[in-house]
Structure formats: C-alpha cells, structure tokens
Tab-separated table of C-alpha atoms and ligand atoms in Angstrom:
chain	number	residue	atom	x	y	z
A	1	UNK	CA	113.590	123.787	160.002
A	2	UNK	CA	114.494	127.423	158.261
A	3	UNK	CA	116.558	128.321	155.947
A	4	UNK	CA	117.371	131.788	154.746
A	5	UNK	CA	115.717	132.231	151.520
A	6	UNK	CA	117.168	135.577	149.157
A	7	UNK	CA	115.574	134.395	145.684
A	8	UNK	CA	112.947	136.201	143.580
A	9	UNK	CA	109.101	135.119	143.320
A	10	UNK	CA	107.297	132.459	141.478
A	11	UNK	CA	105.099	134.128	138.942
A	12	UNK	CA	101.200	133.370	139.332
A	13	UNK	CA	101.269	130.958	136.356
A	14	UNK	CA	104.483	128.802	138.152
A	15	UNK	CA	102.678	128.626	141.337
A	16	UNK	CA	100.007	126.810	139.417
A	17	UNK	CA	101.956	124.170	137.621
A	18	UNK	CA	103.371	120.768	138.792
A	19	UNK	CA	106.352	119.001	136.776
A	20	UNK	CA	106.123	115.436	138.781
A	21	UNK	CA	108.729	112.708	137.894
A	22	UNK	CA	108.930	109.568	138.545
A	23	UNK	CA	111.751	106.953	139.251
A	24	UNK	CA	111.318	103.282	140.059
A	25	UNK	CA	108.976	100.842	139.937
A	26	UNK	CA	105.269	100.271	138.574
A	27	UNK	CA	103.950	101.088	142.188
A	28	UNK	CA	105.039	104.131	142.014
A	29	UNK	CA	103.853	105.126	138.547
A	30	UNK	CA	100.637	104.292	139.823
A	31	UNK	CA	101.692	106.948	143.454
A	32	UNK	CA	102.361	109.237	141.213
A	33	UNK	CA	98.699	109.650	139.652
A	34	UNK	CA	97.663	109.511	142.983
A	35	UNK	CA	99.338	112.893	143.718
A	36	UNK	CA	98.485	114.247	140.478
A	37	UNK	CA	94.970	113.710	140.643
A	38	UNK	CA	95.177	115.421	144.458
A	39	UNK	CA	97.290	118.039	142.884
A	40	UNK	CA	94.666	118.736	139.781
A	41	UNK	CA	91.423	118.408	142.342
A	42	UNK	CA	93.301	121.103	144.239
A	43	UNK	CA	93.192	123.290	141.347
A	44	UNK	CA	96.978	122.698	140.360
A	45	UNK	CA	97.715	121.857	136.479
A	46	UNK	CA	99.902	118.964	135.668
A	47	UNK	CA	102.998	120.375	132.844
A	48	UNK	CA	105.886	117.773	130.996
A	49	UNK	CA	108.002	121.389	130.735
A	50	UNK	CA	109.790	121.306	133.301
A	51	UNK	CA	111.145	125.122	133.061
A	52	UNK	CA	107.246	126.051	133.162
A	53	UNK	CA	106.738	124.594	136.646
A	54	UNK	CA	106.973	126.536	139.867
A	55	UNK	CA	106.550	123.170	141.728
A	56	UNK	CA	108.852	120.316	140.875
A	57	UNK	CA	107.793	116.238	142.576
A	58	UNK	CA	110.314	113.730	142.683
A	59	UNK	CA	108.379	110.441	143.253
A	60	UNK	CA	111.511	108.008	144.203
A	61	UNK	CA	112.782	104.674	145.041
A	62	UNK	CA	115.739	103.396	147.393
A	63	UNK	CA	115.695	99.663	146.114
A	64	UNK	CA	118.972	100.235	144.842
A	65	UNK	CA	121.975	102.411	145.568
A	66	UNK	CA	122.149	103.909	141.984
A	67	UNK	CA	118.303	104.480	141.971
A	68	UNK	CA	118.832	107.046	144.649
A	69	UNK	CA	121.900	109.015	143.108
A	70	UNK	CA	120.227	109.750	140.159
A	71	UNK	CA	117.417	111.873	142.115
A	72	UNK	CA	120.403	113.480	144.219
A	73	UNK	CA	121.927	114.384	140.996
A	74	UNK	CA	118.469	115.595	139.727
A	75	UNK	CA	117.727	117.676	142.732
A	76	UNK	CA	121.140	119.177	141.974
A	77	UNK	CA	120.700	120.212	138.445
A	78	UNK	CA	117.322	121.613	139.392
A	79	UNK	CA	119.028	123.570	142.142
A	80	UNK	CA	121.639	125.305	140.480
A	81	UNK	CA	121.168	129.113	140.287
A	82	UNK	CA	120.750	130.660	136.745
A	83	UNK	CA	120.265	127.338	134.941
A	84	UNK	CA	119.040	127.270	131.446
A	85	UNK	CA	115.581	127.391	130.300
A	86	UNK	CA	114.023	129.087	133.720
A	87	UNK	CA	113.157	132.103	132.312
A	88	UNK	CA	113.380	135.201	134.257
A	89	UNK	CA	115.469	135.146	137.337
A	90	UNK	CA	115.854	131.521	137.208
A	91	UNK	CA	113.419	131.594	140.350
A	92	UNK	CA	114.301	128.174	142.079
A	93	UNK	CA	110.910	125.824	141.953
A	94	UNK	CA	109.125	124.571	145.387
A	95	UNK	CA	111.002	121.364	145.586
A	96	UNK	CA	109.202	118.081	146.855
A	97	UNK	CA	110.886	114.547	147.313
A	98	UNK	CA	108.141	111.984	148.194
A	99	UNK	CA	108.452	108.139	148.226
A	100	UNK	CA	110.950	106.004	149.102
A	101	UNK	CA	113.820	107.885	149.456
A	102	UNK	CA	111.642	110.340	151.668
A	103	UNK	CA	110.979	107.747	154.002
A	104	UNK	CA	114.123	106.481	153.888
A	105	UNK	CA	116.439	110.111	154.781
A	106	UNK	CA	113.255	111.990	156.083
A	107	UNK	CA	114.535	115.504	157.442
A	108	UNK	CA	118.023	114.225	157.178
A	109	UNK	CA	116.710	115.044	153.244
A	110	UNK	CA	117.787	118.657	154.497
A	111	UNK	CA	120.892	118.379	154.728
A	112	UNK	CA	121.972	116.553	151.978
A	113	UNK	CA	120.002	118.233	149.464
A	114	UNK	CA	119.225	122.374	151.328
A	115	UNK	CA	116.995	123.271	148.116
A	116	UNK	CA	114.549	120.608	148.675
A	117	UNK	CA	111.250	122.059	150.244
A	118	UNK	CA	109.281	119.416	151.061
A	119	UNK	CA	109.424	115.866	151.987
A	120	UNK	CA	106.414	113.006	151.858
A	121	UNK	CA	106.682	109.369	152.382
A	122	UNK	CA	104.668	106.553	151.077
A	123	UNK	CA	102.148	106.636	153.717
A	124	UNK	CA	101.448	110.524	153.479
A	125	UNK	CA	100.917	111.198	150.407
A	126	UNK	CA	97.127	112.386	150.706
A	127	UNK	CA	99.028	115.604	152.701
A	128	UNK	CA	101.196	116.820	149.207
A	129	UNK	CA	98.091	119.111	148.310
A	130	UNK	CA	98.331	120.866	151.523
A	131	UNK	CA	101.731	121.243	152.385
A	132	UNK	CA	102.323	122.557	148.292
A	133	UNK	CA	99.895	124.943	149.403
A	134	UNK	CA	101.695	126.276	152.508
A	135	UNK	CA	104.744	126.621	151.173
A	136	UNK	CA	103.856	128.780	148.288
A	137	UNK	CA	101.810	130.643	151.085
A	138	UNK	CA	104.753	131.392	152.905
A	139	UNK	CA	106.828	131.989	149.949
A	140	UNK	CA	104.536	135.190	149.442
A	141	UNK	CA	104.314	136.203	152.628
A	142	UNK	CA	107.786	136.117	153.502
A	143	UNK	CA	108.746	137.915	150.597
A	144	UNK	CA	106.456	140.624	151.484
A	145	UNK	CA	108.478	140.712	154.900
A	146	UNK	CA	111.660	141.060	152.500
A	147	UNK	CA	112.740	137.393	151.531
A	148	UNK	CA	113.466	135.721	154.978
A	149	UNK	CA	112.649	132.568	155.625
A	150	UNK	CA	111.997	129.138	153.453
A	151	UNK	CA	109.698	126.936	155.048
A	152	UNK	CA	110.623	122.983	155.384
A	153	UNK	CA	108.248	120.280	156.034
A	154	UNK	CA	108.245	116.618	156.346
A	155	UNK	CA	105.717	114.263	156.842
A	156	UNK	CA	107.071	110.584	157.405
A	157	UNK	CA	105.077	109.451	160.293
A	158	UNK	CA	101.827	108.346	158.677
A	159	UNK	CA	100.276	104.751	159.685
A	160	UNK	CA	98.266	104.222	156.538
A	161	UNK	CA	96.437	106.202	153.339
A	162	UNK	CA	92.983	107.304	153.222
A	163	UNK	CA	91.011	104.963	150.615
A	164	UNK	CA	89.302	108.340	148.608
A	165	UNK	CA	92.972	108.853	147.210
A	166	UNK	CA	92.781	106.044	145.134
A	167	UNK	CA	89.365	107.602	143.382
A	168	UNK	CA	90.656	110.594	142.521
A	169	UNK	CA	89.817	109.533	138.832
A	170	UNK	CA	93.620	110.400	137.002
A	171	UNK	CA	94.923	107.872	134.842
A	172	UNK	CA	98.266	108.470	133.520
A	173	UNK	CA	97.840	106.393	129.621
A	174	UNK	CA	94.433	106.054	127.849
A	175	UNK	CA	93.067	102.505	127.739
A	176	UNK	CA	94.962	101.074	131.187
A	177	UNK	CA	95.127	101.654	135.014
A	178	UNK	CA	96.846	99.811	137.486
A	179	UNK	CA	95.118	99.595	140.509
A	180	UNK	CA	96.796	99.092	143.652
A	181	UNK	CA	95.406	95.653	145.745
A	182	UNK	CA	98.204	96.086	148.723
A	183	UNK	CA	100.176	98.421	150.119
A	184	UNK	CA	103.790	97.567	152.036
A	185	UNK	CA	105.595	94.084	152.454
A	186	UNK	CA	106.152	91.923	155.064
A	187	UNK	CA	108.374	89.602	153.645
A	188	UNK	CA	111.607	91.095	154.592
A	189	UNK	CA	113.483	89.748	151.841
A	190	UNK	CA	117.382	90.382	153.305
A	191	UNK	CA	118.394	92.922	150.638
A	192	UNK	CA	115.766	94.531	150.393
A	193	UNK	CA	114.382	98.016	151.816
A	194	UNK	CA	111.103	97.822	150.891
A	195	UNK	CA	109.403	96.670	154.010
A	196	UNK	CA	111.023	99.264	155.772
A	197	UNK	CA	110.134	102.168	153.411
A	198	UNK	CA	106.522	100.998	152.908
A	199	UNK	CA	105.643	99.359	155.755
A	200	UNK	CA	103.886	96.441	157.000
A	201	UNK	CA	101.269	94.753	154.230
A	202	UNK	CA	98.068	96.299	154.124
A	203	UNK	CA	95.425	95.181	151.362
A	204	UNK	CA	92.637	96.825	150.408
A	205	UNK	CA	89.196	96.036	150.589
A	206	UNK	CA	88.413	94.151	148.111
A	207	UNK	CA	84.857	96.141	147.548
A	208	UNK	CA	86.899	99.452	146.944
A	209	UNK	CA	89.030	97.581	144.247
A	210	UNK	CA	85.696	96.485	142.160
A	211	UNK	CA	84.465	100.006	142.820
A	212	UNK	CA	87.679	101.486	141.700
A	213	UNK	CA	87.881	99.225	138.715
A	214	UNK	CA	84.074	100.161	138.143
A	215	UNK	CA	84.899	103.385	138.251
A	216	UNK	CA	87.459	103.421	135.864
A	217	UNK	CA	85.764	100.920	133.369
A	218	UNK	CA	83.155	104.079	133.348
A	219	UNK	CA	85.896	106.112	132.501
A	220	UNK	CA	86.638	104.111	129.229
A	221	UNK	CA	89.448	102.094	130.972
A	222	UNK	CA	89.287	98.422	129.233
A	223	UNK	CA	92.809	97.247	130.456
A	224	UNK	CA	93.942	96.811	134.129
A	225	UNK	CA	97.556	96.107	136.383
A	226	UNK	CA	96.568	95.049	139.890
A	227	UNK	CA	99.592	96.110	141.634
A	228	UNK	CA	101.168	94.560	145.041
A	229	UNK	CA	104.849	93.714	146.395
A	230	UNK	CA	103.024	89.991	146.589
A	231	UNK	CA	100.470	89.764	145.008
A	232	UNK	CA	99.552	86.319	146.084
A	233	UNK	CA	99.189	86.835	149.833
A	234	UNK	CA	96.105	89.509	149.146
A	235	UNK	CA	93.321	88.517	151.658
A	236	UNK	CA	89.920	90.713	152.402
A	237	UNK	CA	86.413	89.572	152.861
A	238	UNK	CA	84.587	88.665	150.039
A	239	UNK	CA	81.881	91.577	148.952
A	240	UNK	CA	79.167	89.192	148.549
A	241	UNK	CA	79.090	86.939	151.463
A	242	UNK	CA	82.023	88.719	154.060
A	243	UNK	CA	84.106	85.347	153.749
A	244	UNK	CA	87.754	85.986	152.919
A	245	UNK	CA	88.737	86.441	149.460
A	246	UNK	CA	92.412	85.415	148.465
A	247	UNK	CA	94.214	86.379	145.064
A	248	UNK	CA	92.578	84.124	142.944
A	249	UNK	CA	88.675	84.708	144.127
A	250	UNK	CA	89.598	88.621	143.303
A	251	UNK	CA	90.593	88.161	139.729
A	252	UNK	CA	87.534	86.015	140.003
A	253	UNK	CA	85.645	89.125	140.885
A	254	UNK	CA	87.543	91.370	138.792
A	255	UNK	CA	87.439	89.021	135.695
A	256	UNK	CA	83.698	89.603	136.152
A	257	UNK	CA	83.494	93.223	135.796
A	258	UNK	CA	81.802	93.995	132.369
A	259	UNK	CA	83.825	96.267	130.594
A	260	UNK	CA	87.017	94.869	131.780
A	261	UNK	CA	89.068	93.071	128.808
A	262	UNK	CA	92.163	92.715	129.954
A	263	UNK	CA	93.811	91.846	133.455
A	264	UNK	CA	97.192	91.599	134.638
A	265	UNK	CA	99.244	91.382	137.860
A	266	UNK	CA	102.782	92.007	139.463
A	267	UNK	CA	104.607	90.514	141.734
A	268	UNK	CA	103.894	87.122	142.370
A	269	UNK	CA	106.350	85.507	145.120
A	270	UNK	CA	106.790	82.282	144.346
A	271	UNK	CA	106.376	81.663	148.335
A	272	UNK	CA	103.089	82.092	148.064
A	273	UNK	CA	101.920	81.228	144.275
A	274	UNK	CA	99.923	78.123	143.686
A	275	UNK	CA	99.056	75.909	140.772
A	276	UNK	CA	95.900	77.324	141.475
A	277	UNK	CA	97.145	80.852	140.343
A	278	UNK	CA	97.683	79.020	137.206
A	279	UNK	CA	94.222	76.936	136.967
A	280	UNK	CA	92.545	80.458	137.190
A	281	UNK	CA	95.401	82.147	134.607
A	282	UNK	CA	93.853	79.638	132.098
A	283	UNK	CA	90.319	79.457	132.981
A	284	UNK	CA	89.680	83.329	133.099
A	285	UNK	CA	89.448	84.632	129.525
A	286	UNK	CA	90.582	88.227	130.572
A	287	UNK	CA	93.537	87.451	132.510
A	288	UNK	CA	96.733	87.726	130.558
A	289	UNK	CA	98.841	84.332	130.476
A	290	UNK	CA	102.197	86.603	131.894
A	291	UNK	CA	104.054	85.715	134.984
A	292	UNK	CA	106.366	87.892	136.774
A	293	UNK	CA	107.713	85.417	138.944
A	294	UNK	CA	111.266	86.369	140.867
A	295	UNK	CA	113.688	83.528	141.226
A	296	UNK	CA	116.472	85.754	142.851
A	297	UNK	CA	118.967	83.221	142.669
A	298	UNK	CA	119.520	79.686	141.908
A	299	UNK	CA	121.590	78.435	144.878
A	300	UNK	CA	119.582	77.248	147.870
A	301	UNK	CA	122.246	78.659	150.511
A	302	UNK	CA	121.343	82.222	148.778
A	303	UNK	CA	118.152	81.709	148.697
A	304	UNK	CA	118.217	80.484	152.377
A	305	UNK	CA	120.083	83.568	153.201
A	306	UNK	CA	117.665	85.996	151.080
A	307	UNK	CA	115.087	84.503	153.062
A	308	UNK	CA	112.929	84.139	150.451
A	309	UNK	CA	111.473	81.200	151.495
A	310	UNK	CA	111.680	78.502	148.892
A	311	UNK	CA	114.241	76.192	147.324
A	312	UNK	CA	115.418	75.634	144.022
A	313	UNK	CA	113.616	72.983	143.124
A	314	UNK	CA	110.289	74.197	144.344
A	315	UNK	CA	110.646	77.063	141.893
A	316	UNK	CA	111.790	74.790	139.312
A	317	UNK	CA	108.433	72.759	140.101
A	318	UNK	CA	106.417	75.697	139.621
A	319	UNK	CA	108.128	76.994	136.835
A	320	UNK	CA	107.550	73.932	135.245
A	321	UNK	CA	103.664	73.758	136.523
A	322	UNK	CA	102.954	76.875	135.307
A	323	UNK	CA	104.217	75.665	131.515
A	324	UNK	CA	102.354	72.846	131.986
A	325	UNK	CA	98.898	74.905	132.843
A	326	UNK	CA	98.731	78.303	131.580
A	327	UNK	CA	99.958	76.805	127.473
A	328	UNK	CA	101.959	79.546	125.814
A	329	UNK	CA	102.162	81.854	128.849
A	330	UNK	CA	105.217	84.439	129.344
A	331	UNK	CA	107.308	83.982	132.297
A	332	UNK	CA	109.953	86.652	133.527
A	333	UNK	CA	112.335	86.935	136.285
A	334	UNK	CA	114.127	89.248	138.680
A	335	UNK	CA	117.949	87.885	139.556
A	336	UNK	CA	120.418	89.338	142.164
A	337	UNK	CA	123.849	88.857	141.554
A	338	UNK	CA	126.524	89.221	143.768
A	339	UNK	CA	124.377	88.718	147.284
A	340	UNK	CA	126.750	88.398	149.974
A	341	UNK	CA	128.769	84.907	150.494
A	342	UNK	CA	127.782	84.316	146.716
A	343	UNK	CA	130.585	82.041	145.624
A	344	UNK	CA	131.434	80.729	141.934
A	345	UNK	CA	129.289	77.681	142.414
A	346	UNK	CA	126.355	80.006	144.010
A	347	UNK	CA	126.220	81.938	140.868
A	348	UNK	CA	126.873	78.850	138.473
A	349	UNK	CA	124.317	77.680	139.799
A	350	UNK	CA	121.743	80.967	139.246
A	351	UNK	CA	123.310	80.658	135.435
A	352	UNK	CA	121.758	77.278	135.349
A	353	UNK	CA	118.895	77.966	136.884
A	354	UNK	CA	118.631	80.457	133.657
A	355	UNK	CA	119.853	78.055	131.083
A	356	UNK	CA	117.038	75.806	132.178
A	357	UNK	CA	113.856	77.732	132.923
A	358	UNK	CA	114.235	79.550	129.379
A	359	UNK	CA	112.489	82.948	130.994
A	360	UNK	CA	111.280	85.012	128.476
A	361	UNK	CA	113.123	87.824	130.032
A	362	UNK	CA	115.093	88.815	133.029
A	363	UNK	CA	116.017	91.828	135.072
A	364	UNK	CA	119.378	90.894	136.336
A	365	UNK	CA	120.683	93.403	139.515
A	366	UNK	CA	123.852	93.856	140.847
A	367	UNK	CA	123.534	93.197	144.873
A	368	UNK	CA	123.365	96.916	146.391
A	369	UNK	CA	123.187	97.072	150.532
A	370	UNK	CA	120.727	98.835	151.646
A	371	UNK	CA	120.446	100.430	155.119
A	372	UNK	CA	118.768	98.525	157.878
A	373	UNK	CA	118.257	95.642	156.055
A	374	UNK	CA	119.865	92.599	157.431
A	375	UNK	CA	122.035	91.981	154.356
A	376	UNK	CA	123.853	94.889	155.341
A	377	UNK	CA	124.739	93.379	158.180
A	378	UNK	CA	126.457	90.364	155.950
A	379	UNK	CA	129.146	92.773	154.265
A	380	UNK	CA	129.488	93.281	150.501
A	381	UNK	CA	132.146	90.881	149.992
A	382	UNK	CA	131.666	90.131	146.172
A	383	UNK	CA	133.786	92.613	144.343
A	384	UNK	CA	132.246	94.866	142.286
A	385	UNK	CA	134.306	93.765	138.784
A	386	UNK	CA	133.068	90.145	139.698
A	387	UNK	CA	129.497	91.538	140.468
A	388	UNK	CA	129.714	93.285	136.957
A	389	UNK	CA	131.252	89.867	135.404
A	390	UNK	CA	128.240	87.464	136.699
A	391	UNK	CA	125.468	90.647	135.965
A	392	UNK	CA	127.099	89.966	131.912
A	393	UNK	CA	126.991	86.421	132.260
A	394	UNK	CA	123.774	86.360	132.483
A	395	UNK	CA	122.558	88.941	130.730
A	396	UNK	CA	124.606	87.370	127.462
A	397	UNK	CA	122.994	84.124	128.345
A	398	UNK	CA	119.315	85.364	128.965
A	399	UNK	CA	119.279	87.617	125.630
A	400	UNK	CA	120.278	84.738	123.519
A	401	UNK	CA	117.564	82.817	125.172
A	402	UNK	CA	115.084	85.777	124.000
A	403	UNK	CA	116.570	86.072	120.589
A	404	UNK	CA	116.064	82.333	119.978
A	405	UNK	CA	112.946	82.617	121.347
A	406	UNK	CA	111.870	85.110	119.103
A	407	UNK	CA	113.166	82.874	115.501
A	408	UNK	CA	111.343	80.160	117.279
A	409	UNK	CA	107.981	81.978	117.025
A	410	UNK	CA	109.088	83.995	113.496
A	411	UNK	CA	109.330	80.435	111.974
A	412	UNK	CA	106.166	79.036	113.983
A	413	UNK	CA	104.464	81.634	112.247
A	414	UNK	CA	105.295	81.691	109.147
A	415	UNK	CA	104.495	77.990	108.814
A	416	UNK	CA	100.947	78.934	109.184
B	501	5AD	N1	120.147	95.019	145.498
B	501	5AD	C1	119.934	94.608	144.226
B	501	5AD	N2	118.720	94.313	143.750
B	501	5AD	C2	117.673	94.435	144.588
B	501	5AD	N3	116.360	94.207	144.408
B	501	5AD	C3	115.719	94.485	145.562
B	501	5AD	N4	116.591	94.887	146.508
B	501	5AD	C4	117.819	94.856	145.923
B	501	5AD	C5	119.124	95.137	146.376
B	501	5AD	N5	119.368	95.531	147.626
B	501	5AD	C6	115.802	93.701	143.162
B	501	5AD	C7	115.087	92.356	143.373
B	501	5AD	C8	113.644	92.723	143.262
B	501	5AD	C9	113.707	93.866	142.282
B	501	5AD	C10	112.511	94.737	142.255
B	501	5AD	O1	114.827	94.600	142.691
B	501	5AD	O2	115.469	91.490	142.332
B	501	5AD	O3	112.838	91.658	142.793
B	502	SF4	FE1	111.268	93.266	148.840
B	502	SF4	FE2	110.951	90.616	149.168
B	502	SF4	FE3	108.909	92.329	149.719
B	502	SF4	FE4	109.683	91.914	147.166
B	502	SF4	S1	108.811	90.356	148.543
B	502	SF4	S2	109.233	93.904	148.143
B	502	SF4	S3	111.897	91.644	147.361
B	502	SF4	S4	110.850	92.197	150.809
C-alpha cells in the first residue's frame, strides 16, 4: 500500500536509533530482546529517548480490549505533527507495530492508524531488521524524487521463527533471562485470543534451551524465567538419549546447568500440572517454590464454558497438594470476572474460591470479548458497573488476604 508522504528527512543519527516499547505480558518482554538484539546485530543502537529515535517499535498485546487502546492512543501521540521534544521539523519516526495486535488487524493496521509504517506478527519477527532497513531506504530515495511515496509493509503470514533468533545474546536486566520453552497455545481457552494471535503450540528443542541457557550462564546470567502459555504440556526429545522429555525432566536438565542458581516458570495450567511438578519444585534446589497457577473462576459451569478443562475441586485438590509438597511455596492466580452467563452465585462462588485458597496474590480481569474467539459468540451480558463491582470484590478481599499474610510472616519473624 502507498501513501503520499510530504514530511522532512530523518537525520543520519535518527535513522540509527530504535525506541522499542513494550506492552503486555512476560512473553513479550522476552520478543522484545529478540528484536533488539536483531536490531543491534544489524548495526542499529537501542535509545530510552524517545525524541532521539528515528525508528519507534510497539511490541503489543490484544488479550484485552484496553491493552490495545492504549497503543492506538500511543501511535497517535507519536503521530501528531509538531509534537514536543522532536527537535527540528518534528520529522515523524518509521513507525512499527509488531505482536499481537499486528497479527490481530494486519494491513487493516493501515487504516486505523495511516502513520504506522510497518507491521510484524509474532511469527515474523526475524524479518524487523530487514523491512526497518527498506523503509528508511525508500524514505531517502523517495525524497530524492521530491517526497512521494511512504512505503507500507506487513508481514503476518509466517508459519514459525528461526531458532538463531533466540541466540542473539541481548538480555534486557543484568543477572536474569527468560528463555522461551514454547511458542503459541492450543488450548483455546473461550476468551481468549491468544491461540489465534500466536498460533498453534510449538516447543523448542529442548537441546537449544540448554544451549541457550549455556550460553547465557557464559554471559554472567545466574537467574532464569522459562517462559510458555503452558508450561506443563512442553514435550521434545531428551538430548541425551532422544526419548521425550516433558516439563519436569527439563528443569531436570536445566537445574543441572552449572552456573544456573535460580529457576523459575510461567504459566502452569492447572489442566496439565501434576503433583509431580511439585515433587520436582521441592527436590530441585534451584527451582523457586512460586506457582503461577490460573484458577479463572470458581464456578464449574464457567469453568465448563471457559473450557479450561478442570473443575473446582480438582484445582482445589491441587492447590491444596501443592501446600502440602512444595512447604512455604507462593501461589498466585489469574481471575476473570464477568465471563458471559456469570450469575451472582457464579461469582460468589469465584469469591470463595478466593477466601479459601488464600493466594498470595491475584490478577483479577474484567471479561473483555475478543474477536474470533468463541466467547464472543456468547454476548457480553454482565454489565459493565456489575463487572467493575465483582473486579472490587475481589480485589478488597484478595489484598486483605496479602496484608494479613504479610503480619503473619512480620510476627513469624520477629519471634526468631
Ligand atoms: N478478558 C479478560 N481477561 C482475559 N485474560 C485472557 N483473555 C481475557 C479476556 N478476553 C486473562 C486471563 C489470563 C490472563 C493472562 O489474562 O486471566 O490468564
Ligand atoms: Fe489463553 Fe488459555 Fe492458552 Fe492461556 S492457556 S494462552 S488463557 S488459550
């Protein structure tokens, strides 16, 4: 697609600097270091000043309505002619929007937002390098032929990523790295977009993940995330012997590693998590005793209709399991309120499930329908005041749970 283009040029120094931002979840965090360290081994600098960059990434998620108005809002104050703080000209910056949201309004990303140069989903984002290139290429050239044309391109096709991206070597904080163990979902939870936007599940080798981890460890990385939408339905063949590995015979592996002191994980789906999970959580000295473990809701018929596989009193079993096994070990939570159908007892029912389990936190969401998903086919019957009422319920009741918590272990300690 073209657009006609009648701005002034990037100066040399713009051209060469990359303001990347990131909204959303851990998985993207770790996306985003992905494309910086292809940006920086294509000879492009990295900058936190926003006004110094002459290429601005938006790395983005769709899981929720509001998570996608604040980019659109973003991309608009970027936009806007003669902002602040641009220096001369107030040159509009090569605009990229890569992630979720670019898989999920590919060239339709165009329309809705004209300024935006550039869009990348999930699976293409070994390609940023090159099309950043091209576009500042054409900038030049066209404004040699007078200031004609922008140049548009989207890449949203891709069946997979290349495994070198993951080696590029760029950590974003000093001492940890997440490293990813699979890509996509194929859960299709009802609400949620994520299967959709990412894809079918894909793990990684588990050989590449101990080289990665090597690699990093070598790199004076002590602390590790392994990342996946479910972490507990990772299968590969083993590196030693070319049997499959599951979940727990990685950490096995990765618990190993010499230089490795600390190892976490995200998301466990309580579909798939095991009191074995939990035998290894306390055997394995490096593994930290924290469980992200999303209960979603507390009413069976929700569940049922989340499709989330489980029922109330299986998580309340392995809640209770994993107290039992890993001693002292944190246990959060991810809750969706207003689902559709959710009636008073539904939720009263989620607020028990709460009162009981005693997480040591909770992210609490108000339902959002997303598109394509097969919640959005249910409707969005729970008004929003009543969505907002049950999101405070529970928030009220889960941060009196924390702060009680908290005395508990103030006076624990200073009993000592
Ligand atoms: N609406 C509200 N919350 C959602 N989540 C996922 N999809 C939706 C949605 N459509 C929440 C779930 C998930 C967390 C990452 O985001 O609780 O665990
Ligand atoms: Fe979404 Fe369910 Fe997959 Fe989590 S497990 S990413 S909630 S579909």
């Amino acid at each position: 697609m073209f657009l006609i283009n009648c701005g002034q040029e990037l100066t040399k120094n713009m051209k060469k600097h990359v303001y990347l931002r990131t909204f959303g979840c851990q998985m993207n965090v770790r996306d985003s270091e992905v494309v910086a360290g292809l940006m920086k081994k294509a000879g492009f600098a990295l900058t936190d000043d926003e006004t110094k960059a002459g290429i601005v990434i938006f790395m983005t998620c769709s899981v929720r309505q509001h998570a996608e108005d604040k980019v659109w809002s973003e991309i608009g104050r970027i936009s806007k002619p003669g902002r602040k703080n641009r220096g001369a000209g107030s040159v509009r910056p090569v605009i990229g929007l890569i992630g979720c949201m670019a898989q999920n309004y590919r060239e339709r990303v165009f329309e809705r937002a004209p300024s935006v140069d550039f869009v990348v989903g999930p699976a293409d984002i070994d390609k940023i390098p090159g099309i950043v290139k091209k576009i500042l290429e054409h900038r030049s050239v066209s404004k040699q032929a007078c200031g004609l044309f922008d140049l548009k391109i989207w890449e949203t096709d891709g069946l997979g990523r290349p495994e070198h991206i993951y080696h590029t070597g760029f950590y974003e904080e000093k001492g940890h790295a997440y490293a990813v163990i699979s890509e996509g979902c194929s859960n299709f939870c009802t609400y949620c977009i994520v299967p959709y936007v990412r894809g079918p599940v894909r793990h990684r080798n588990a050989q590449d993940i101990i080289d990665e981890i090597n690699k990093a460890v070598a790199g004076g990385i002590t602390r590790f995330t392994l990342l996946g939408q479910n972490v507990n339905s990772y299968r590969s063949p083993d590196p030693l012997n070319g049997k499959p590995v599951d979940f727990v015979s990685l950490l096995k592996h990765v618990n190993r590693i010499e230089g490795v002191e600390e190892i976490g994980f995200i998301t466990s789906h309580p579909r798939d998590t095991t009191p074995r999970l939990f035998e290894a959580m306390a055997e394995f000295d490096k593994v930290r005793k924290y469980l992200h473990l999303p209960v979603q809701s507390g009413s069976d018929r929700i569940l049922r209709a989340m499709n989330r596989g489980y029922t109330r009193q299986e998580y309340l079993k392995l809640a209770r399991e994993y107290r039992r096994i890993v001693k002292g070990g944190i246990l959060t939570t991810d809750i969706i309120v207003g689902f559709p159908g959710e009636t008073k007892e539904d939720f009263c029912l989620t607020r028990d499930i709460v009162r009981d389990t005693e997480f040591d936190a909770a992210y609490i969401f108000k339902y959002s329908p997303r598109p394509n998903t097969q919640a959005e086919m249910m409707g969005d019957d729970v008004p929003r005041s009543e969505k907002e009422r049950r999101h405070k319920v529970i928030l009220d009741l889960q941060r009196a749970i924390s702060r009680a918590k908290k005395e508990a272990l103030l006076n624990s300690e200073s009993n000592l």
